[in-house]
Coordinates of C-alpha atoms in Angstrom, one line a residue:
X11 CA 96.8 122.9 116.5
X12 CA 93.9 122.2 118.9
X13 CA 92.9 118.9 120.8
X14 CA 89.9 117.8 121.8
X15 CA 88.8 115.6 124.5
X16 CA 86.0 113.1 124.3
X17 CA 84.1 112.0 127.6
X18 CA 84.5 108.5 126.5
X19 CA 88.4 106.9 126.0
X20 CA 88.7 108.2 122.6
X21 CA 90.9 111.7 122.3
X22 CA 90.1 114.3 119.6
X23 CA 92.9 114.9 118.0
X24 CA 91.7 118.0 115.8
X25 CA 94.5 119.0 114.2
X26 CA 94.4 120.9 110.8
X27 CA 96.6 119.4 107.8
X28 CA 96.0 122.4 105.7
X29 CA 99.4 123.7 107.2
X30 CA 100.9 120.3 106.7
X31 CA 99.8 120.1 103.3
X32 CA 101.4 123.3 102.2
X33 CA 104.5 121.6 103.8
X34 CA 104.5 118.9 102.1
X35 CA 104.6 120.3 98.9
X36 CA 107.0 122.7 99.4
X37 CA 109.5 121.0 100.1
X38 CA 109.4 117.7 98.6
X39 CA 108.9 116.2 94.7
X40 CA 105.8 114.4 93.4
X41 CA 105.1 111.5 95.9
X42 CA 105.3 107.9 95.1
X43 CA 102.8 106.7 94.6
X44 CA 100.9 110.3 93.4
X45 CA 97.7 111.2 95.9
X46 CA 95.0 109.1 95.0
X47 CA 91.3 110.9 95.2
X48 CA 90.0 107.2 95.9
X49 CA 92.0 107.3 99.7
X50 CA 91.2 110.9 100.6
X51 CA 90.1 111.1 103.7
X52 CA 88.3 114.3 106.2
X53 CA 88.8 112.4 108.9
X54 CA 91.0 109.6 109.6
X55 CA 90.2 107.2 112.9
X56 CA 93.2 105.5 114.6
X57 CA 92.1 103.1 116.7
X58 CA 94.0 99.9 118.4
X59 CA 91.7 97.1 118.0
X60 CA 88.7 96.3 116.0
X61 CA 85.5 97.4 117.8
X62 CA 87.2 100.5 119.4
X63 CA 86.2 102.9 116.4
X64 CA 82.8 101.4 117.6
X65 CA 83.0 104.0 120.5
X66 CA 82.7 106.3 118.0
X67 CA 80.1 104.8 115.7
X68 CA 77.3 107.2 115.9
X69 CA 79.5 110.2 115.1
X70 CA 81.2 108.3 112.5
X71 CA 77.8 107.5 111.1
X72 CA 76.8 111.4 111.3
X73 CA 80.4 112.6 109.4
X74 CA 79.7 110.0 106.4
X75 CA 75.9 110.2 106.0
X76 CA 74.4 113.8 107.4
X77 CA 77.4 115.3 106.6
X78 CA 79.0 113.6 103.5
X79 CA 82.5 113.7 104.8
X80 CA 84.9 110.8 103.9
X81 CA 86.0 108.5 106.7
X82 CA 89.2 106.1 106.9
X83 CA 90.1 103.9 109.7
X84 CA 93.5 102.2 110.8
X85 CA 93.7 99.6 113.1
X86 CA 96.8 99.0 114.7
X87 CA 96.4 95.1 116.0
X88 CA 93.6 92.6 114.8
X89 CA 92.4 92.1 118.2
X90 CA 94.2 88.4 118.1
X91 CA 94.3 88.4 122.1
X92 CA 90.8 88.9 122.7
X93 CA 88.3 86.6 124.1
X94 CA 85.8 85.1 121.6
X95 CA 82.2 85.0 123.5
X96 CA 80.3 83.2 120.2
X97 CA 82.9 80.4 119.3
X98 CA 85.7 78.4 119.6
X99 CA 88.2 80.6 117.2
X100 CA 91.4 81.7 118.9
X101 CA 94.6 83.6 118.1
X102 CA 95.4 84.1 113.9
X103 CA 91.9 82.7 113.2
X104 CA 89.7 85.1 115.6
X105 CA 91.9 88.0 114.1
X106 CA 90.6 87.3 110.3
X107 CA 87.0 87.2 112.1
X108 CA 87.5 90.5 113.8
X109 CA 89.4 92.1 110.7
X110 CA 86.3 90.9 108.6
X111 CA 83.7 91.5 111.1
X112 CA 85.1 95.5 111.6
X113 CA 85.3 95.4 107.6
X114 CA 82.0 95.0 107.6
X115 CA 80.8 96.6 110.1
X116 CA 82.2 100.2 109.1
X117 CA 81.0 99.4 105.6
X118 CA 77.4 99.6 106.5
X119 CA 77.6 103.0 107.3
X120 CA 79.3 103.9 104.0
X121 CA 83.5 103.4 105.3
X122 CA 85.2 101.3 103.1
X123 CA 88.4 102.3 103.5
X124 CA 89.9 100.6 106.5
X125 CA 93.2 99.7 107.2
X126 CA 95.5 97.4 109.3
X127 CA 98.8 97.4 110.6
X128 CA 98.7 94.7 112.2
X129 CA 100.8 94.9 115.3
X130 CA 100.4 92.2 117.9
X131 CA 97.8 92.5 120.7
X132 CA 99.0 92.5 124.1
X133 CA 95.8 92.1 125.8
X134 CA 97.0 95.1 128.5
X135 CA 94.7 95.4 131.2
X136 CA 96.7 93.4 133.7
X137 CA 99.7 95.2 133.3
X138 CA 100.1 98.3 131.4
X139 CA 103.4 99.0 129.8
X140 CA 103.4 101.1 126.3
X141 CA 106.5 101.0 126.0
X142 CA 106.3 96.9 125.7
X143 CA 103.3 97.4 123.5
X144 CA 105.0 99.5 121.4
X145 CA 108.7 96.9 121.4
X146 CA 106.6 94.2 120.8
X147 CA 104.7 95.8 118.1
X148 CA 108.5 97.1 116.4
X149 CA 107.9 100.9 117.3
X150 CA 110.1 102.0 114.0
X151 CA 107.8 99.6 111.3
X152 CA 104.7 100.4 112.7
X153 CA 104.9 104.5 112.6
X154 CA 106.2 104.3 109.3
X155 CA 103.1 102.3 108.1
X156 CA 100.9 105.1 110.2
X157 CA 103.1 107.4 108.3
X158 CA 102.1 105.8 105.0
X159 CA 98.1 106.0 105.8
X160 CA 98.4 109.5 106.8
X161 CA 100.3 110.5 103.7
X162 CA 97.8 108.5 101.1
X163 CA 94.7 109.6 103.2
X164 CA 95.4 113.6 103.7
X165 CA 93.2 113.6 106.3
X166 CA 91.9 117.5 108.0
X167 CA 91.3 115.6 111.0
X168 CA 93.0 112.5 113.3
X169 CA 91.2 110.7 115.9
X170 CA 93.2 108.6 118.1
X171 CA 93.3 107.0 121.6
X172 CA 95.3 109.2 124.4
X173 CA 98.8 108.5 124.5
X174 CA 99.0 108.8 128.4
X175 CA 97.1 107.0 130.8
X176 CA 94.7 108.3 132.7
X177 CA 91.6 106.9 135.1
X178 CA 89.2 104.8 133.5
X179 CA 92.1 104.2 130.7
X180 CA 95.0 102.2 131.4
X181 CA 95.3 99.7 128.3
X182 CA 98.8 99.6 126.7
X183 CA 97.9 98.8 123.1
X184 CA 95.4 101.7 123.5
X185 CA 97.9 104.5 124.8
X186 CA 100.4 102.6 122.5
X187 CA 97.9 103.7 119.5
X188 CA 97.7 107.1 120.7
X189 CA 101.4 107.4 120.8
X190 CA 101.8 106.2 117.3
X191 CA 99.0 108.2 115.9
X192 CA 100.5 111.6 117.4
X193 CA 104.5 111.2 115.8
X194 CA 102.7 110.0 112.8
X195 CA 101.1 113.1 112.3
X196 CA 104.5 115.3 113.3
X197 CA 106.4 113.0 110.7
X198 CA 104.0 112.8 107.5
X199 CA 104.5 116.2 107.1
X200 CA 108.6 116.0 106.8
X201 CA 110.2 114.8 103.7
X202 CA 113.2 113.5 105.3
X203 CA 110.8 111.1 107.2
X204 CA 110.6 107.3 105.7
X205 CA 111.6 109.1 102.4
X206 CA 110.8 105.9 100.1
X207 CA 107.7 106.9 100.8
X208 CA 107.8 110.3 98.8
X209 CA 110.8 109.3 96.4
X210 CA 110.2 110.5 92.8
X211 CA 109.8 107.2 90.6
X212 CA 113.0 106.0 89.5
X213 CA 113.5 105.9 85.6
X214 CA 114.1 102.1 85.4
X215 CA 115.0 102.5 81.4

């Protein structure tokens, strides 16, 4: 396992799942649903609201369209608590413009698999406490769905926020992302972990 860190806020997290791959298939049936070539992923982005994969963008850009990897993103909140410096839209409605907007956006540079798990934003900066960030997003539902992506994307590398806080970095959601991203990773690998998720289909006749 090695980590990498960026200058910016963003952590390298470059962690090679051929190990976890080998894992996984040792020791558990077929998945439900079977891997599905249309999610793979080389590198799968983690970020906690839509424009932070943007810190990323230009390396992102170079992965999908110098060096033809495949590129998913999850985004843990929809960015509902932000401020909106071009209109009047607020709360639910501002997070469909950002979900659409960061849709978009990532699209143009050839990623269209992006993902949401849509955990509340707790707009951090005043007071940062991930361990509220991660009550108030339901710590147990929201790993398992970043256990999900990981499973149906495969990725060889995950690139998340730190999970600590450090100077120049001190946003809840953010670490709170991190945090999630990392036992993700150490559970998609274990059978025993959200195990509907890998459960051989049941013969329903």
């Amino acid at each position: 396992m090695r980590i990498l860190f960026q200058s910016h806020r963003f952590a390298l997290l470059c962690i090679s799942l051929m190990t976890l791959g080998h894992r996984v298939s040792a020791q558990q049936p077929p998945t439900n649903p079977a891997p599905d070539e249309r999610f793979k992923a080389d590198i799968l982005v983690i970020a906690p609201h839509p424009d932070d994969e943007s810190t990323i963008a230009g390396y992102l850009a170079r992965a999908v369209l110098d060096e033809h990897r495949r590129v998913a993103v999850v985004v843990t909140t929809r960015g509902d608590a932000g401020q909106n410096l071009v209109g009047y839209e607020q709360a639910r409605t501002l997070a469909e413009i950002r979900e659409m907007e960061t849709r978009q956006a990532l699209s143009s540079i050839g990623i269209t698999n992006v993902f949401f798990l849509r955990m509340p934003d707790t707009f951090g900066y005043d007071v940062s406490d991930v361990l509220r960030s991660l009550e108030t997003a339901n710590h147990g539902s929201a790993l398992g769905e970043a256990v999900r992506f990981i499973r149906l994307t495969r990725p060889e590398v995950v690139i998340t926020m730190l999970p600590a806080t450090v100077v120049g970095e001190n946003h809840e959601d953010h670490q709170a992302s991190g945090v999630i991203a990392t036992e993700a990773f150490d559970l998609a690998g274990d059978p025993t972990a959200f195990p509907e998720q890998v459960a051989a289909p049941e013969d329903r006749l």
